[in-house]
């Protein structure tokens, strides 16, 4: 069985920044929307979690020499400090399946009451200055995307509460922006709290704005 270092393609003495960079690269390589397999994507996610948690344990321990681990917080947000926007997310596939609407004011409450599982809903901390898509990937989510540059709608999300600023938008018509549709690959939260519906590429209104390949988000069957 491959070690987490092998899965991420880093040396055993890689520092946290190298591990994080390798993780981001492997997430893109194995993303189901980019032709990767869901199982390989999951292996990458687990490898990163294993290395991250190992470094956190070392950081908290009293026997290490402090040379390589004391900046483990660079890897993820694993501390109680909140340095970004608190994001709550919900999969559009759930809304579609149940006949709900993204305009429903009680959407997230309904999802919670309905017991929507963590494959389709959850929370994350989006560090300031990081795109929502990157934050979701750091959380281990396989949200859809294609160009990662504001030129398609594959990564679109609907902002239900809060604000997601998009400095680049080559694709969304003004009318959609007015409805709260944003691009997660370039969008960065500007509010302390944010609620979004992701996986909007399954929404018929966006079909003409998508770029191939049209993969499916994890858990959207
Ligand atoms: S992935 Fe194409 S605009 Fe975000």
CSV table of C-alpha atoms and ligand atoms in Angstrom, one decimal:
chain,number,residue,atom,x,y,z
A,1,UNK,CA,0.0,0.0,0.0
A,2,UNK,CA,1.3,3.4,-0.9
A,3,UNK,CA,2.4,5.8,1.9
A,4,UNK,CA,0.7,9.2,2.1
A,5,UNK,CA,3.9,10.7,0.9
A,6,UNK,CA,3.8,8.6,-2.2
A,7,UNK,CA,0.2,9.4,-2.8
A,8,UNK,CA,0.9,13.1,-2.7
A,9,UNK,CA,4.3,12.7,-4.5
A,10,UNK,CA,6.4,14.4,-1.9
A,11,UNK,CA,9.6,13.5,0.0
A,12,UNK,CA,9.2,12.3,3.6
A,13,UNK,CA,10.9,15.4,4.8
A,14,UNK,CA,8.7,17.8,2.9
A,15,UNK,CA,7.7,20.9,4.8
A,16,UNK,CA,4.0,21.8,5.3
A,17,UNK,CA,4.0,24.2,2.4
A,18,UNK,CA,5.4,21.6,0.1
A,19,UNK,CA,2.8,19.1,1.3
A,20,UNK,CA,0.0,21.6,0.8
A,21,UNK,CA,1.2,22.5,-2.7
A,22,UNK,CA,1.5,18.8,-3.6
A,23,UNK,CA,-2.0,18.3,-2.3
A,24,UNK,CA,-3.5,21.1,-4.4
A,25,UNK,CA,-1.7,19.7,-7.5
A,26,UNK,CA,-2.9,16.1,-6.8
A,27,UNK,CA,-6.5,17.3,-6.1
A,28,UNK,CA,-6.6,18.8,-9.6
A,29,UNK,CA,-5.0,15.7,-11.2
A,30,UNK,CA,-7.5,13.3,-9.6
A,31,UNK,CA,-10.6,15.4,-9.6
A,32,UNK,CA,-13.5,13.5,-11.0
A,33,UNK,CA,-14.5,16.4,-13.2
A,34,UNK,CA,-11.1,16.3,-14.8
A,35,UNK,CA,-11.2,12.6,-15.7
A,36,UNK,CA,-9.8,11.3,-12.4
A,37,UNK,CA,-11.4,8.6,-10.3
A,38,UNK,CA,-13.4,9.2,-7.2
A,39,UNK,CA,-11.4,6.6,-5.3
A,40,UNK,CA,-8.0,8.2,-6.2
A,41,UNK,CA,-9.4,11.6,-5.2
A,42,UNK,CA,-10.4,10.1,-1.9
A,43,UNK,CA,-6.9,8.6,-1.4
A,44,UNK,CA,-5.3,12.0,-2.0
A,45,UNK,CA,-7.7,13.5,0.5
A,46,UNK,CA,-7.0,10.8,3.1
A,47,UNK,CA,-3.2,11.1,2.6
A,48,UNK,CA,-3.4,14.9,3.2
A,49,UNK,CA,-5.5,14.4,6.3
A,50,UNK,CA,-3.1,11.8,7.6
A,51,UNK,CA,0.0,14.1,7.1
A,52,UNK,CA,-1.8,17.1,8.4
A,53,UNK,CA,-3.0,15.4,11.6
A,54,UNK,CA,0.4,13.8,12.1
A,55,UNK,CA,2.0,17.2,12.0
A,56,UNK,CA,-0.5,18.7,14.3
A,57,UNK,CA,0.3,15.9,16.9
A,58,UNK,CA,4.0,16.6,16.5
A,59,UNK,CA,3.4,20.3,16.9
A,60,UNK,CA,1.5,19.7,20.2
A,61,UNK,CA,4.1,17.1,21.4
A,62,UNK,CA,7.0,17.7,23.7
A,63,UNK,CA,9.7,15.6,22.0
A,64,UNK,CA,10.2,17.1,18.6
A,65,UNK,CA,13.1,19.5,17.8
A,66,UNK,CA,10.7,22.1,16.4
A,67,UNK,CA,12.6,22.3,13.2
A,68,UNK,CA,10.0,21.2,10.8
A,69,UNK,CA,6.6,21.2,12.4
A,70,UNK,CA,6.0,24.4,14.3
A,71,UNK,CA,4.3,26.0,11.3
A,72,UNK,CA,1.9,23.2,10.8
A,73,UNK,CA,-1.0,25.7,10.9
A,74,UNK,CA,0.0,26.6,7.4
A,75,UNK,CA,-1.5,23.3,6.2
A,76,UNK,CA,-5.1,23.9,7.2
A,77,UNK,CA,-7.3,25.6,9.6
A,78,UNK,CA,-7.0,23.0,12.4
A,79,UNK,CA,-7.0,25.5,15.2
A,80,UNK,CA,-9.8,27.2,17.1
A,81,UNK,CA,-8.7,30.6,15.6
A,82,UNK,CA,-11.2,31.8,13.0
A,83,UNK,CA,-9.2,33.5,10.2
A,84,UNK,CA,-11.8,33.4,7.5
A,85,UNK,CA,-15.4,33.2,6.6
A,86,UNK,CA,-17.6,30.5,8.1
A,87,UNK,CA,-19.2,28.8,5.2
A,88,UNK,CA,-22.2,26.5,5.2
A,89,UNK,CA,-22.8,24.6,2.0
A,90,UNK,CA,-25.4,22.5,0.4
A,91,UNK,CA,-25.5,20.4,-2.8
A,92,UNK,CA,-27.9,21.6,-5.5
A,93,UNK,CA,-28.5,17.9,-6.3
A,94,UNK,CA,-30.4,17.6,-3.0
A,95,UNK,CA,-32.5,20.6,-3.8
A,96,UNK,CA,-33.3,19.3,-7.3
A,97,UNK,CA,-34.2,15.8,-6.1
A,98,UNK,CA,-36.5,17.1,-3.4
A,99,UNK,CA,-38.2,19.7,-5.6
A,100,UNK,CA,-36.9,22.6,-3.4
A,101,UNK,CA,-35.8,26.0,-4.7
A,102,UNK,CA,-32.5,27.9,-4.1
A,103,UNK,CA,-34.8,30.9,-3.3
A,104,UNK,CA,-36.4,29.1,-0.4
A,105,UNK,CA,-35.5,31.2,2.7
A,106,UNK,CA,-35.5,28.1,4.9
A,107,UNK,CA,-33.4,26.0,2.6
A,108,UNK,CA,-30.6,25.2,5.0
A,109,UNK,CA,-33.0,24.6,7.9
A,110,UNK,CA,-35.0,22.2,5.7
A,111,UNK,CA,-31.9,20.4,4.7
A,112,UNK,CA,-30.9,19.9,8.4
A,113,UNK,CA,-34.4,18.7,9.3
A,114,UNK,CA,-34.3,16.3,6.4
A,115,UNK,CA,-31.1,14.8,7.7
A,116,UNK,CA,-29.0,15.6,4.6
A,117,UNK,CA,-25.8,13.8,4.9
A,118,UNK,CA,-22.3,15.3,5.0
A,119,UNK,CA,-21.7,14.1,1.4
A,120,UNK,CA,-24.1,16.8,0.4
A,121,UNK,CA,-23.8,19.5,3.0
A,122,UNK,CA,-21.4,20.8,5.6
A,123,UNK,CA,-19.3,23.6,7.0
A,124,UNK,CA,-15.8,24.9,6.2
A,125,UNK,CA,-13.6,27.9,7.1
A,126,UNK,CA,-12.7,29.9,4.0
A,127,UNK,CA,-9.4,31.7,4.7
A,128,UNK,CA,-9.4,35.3,3.7
A,129,UNK,CA,-7.8,35.7,0.3
A,130,UNK,CA,-8.5,32.1,-0.7
A,131,UNK,CA,-11.1,31.2,-3.3
A,132,UNK,CA,-14.2,29.2,-2.2
A,133,UNK,CA,-13.3,26.4,-4.5
A,134,UNK,CA,-9.8,26.1,-3.0
A,135,UNK,CA,-11.3,26.1,0.5
A,136,UNK,CA,-13.7,23.4,-0.5
A,137,UNK,CA,-10.9,21.3,-2.0
A,138,UNK,CA,-8.8,21.8,1.2
A,139,UNK,CA,-11.8,20.5,3.1
A,140,UNK,CA,-11.7,17.4,0.8
A,141,UNK,CA,-14.8,18.2,-1.3
A,142,UNK,CA,-14.9,17.4,-5.0
A,143,UNK,CA,-16.9,20.5,-6.2
A,144,UNK,CA,-17.2,20.8,-10.0
A,145,UNK,CA,-15.0,23.1,-12.0
A,146,UNK,CA,-13.4,23.3,-15.5
A,147,UNK,CA,-11.4,26.4,-16.4
A,148,UNK,CA,-10.6,27.8,-12.9
A,149,UNK,CA,-10.4,31.2,-14.5
A,150,UNK,CA,-13.9,32.7,-14.6
A,151,UNK,CA,-14.7,31.6,-18.1
A,152,UNK,CA,-17.3,28.9,-17.6
A,153,UNK,CA,-20.1,28.2,-15.2
A,154,UNK,CA,-19.0,24.7,-14.0
A,155,UNK,CA,-18.0,26.0,-10.6
A,156,UNK,CA,-21.0,28.2,-10.1
A,157,UNK,CA,-22.6,28.5,-6.7
A,158,UNK,CA,-25.7,30.4,-5.4
A,159,UNK,CA,-25.1,32.7,-2.5
A,160,UNK,CA,-28.0,32.3,-0.1
A,161,UNK,CA,-26.5,34.5,2.7
A,162,UNK,CA,-23.4,36.7,2.9
A,163,UNK,CA,-21.3,37.8,0.0
A,164,UNK,CA,-18.8,36.2,-2.4
A,165,UNK,CA,-16.8,38.7,-4.4
A,166,UNK,CA,-15.8,37.7,-8.0
A,167,UNK,CA,-13.1,39.9,-9.4
A,168,UNK,CA,-13.3,38.0,-12.7
A,169,UNK,CA,-16.4,37.0,-14.6
A,170,UNK,CA,-16.3,36.3,-18.3
A,171,UNK,CA,-19.5,34.2,-18.4
A,172,UNK,CA,-22.3,35.0,-16.0
A,173,UNK,CA,-24.9,37.5,-17.3
A,174,UNK,CA,-25.8,40.4,-15.0
A,175,UNK,CA,-29.2,38.9,-14.4
A,176,UNK,CA,-27.6,35.8,-12.8
A,177,UNK,CA,-25.2,37.8,-10.7
A,178,UNK,CA,-28.2,39.8,-9.5
A,179,UNK,CA,-29.8,36.4,-8.5
A,180,UNK,CA,-26.7,35.7,-6.3
A,181,UNK,CA,-24.9,33.3,-8.7
A,182,UNK,CA,-21.2,33.4,-8.3
A,183,UNK,CA,-18.1,31.6,-9.5
A,184,UNK,CA,-16.4,29.6,-6.8
A,185,UNK,CA,-13.0,29.3,-8.5
A,186,UNK,CA,-12.4,33.0,-8.3
A,187,UNK,CA,-14.9,34.0,-5.6
A,188,UNK,CA,-13.6,35.0,-2.2
A,189,UNK,CA,-16.0,35.6,0.8
A,190,UNK,CA,-16.2,39.2,2.1
A,191,UNK,CA,-18.5,38.4,5.0
A,192,UNK,CA,-17.8,36.5,8.2
A,193,UNK,CA,-20.5,34.1,7.3
A,194,UNK,CA,-21.6,32.7,4.0
A,195,UNK,CA,-24.2,30.2,2.9
A,196,UNK,CA,-23.9,28.7,-0.6
A,197,UNK,CA,-25.5,26.1,-2.8
A,198,UNK,CA,-22.8,24.4,-4.8
A,199,UNK,CA,-22.9,22.1,-7.9
A,200,UNK,CA,-25.2,24.5,-9.8
A,201,UNK,CA,-23.9,23.1,-13.0
A,202,UNK,CA,-26.7,20.7,-12.7
A,203,UNK,CA,-29.2,23.6,-12.9
A,204,UNK,CA,-30.8,23.9,-16.4
A,205,UNK,CA,-30.3,27.7,-16.5
A,206,UNK,CA,-26.5,27.2,-16.6
A,207,UNK,CA,-26.3,24.5,-19.1
A,208,UNK,CA,-25.3,26.7,-22.0
A,209,UNK,CA,-22.5,28.3,-20.0
A,210,UNK,CA,-20.7,25.1,-19.1
A,211,UNK,CA,-17.4,23.9,-20.6
A,212,UNK,CA,-16.7,20.2,-21.1
A,213,UNK,CA,-16.0,17.8,-19.6
A,214,UNK,CA,-19.3,17.6,-17.7
A,215,UNK,CA,-18.3,15.4,-14.8
A,216,UNK,CA,-20.5,14.8,-11.8
A,217,UNK,CA,-19.8,16.0,-8.3
A,218,UNK,CA,-19.2,13.4,-5.7
A,219,UNK,CA,-22.5,12.3,-4.2
A,220,UNK,CA,-24.6,13.8,-6.8
A,221,UNK,CA,-26.1,10.5,-8.1
B,1,LIG,S1,-14.2,26.8,-13.2
B,1,LIG,FE1,-14.7,28.0,-15.0
B,1,LIG,S2,-15.4,29.8,-14.1
B,1,LIG,FE2,-14.8,28.6,-12.4
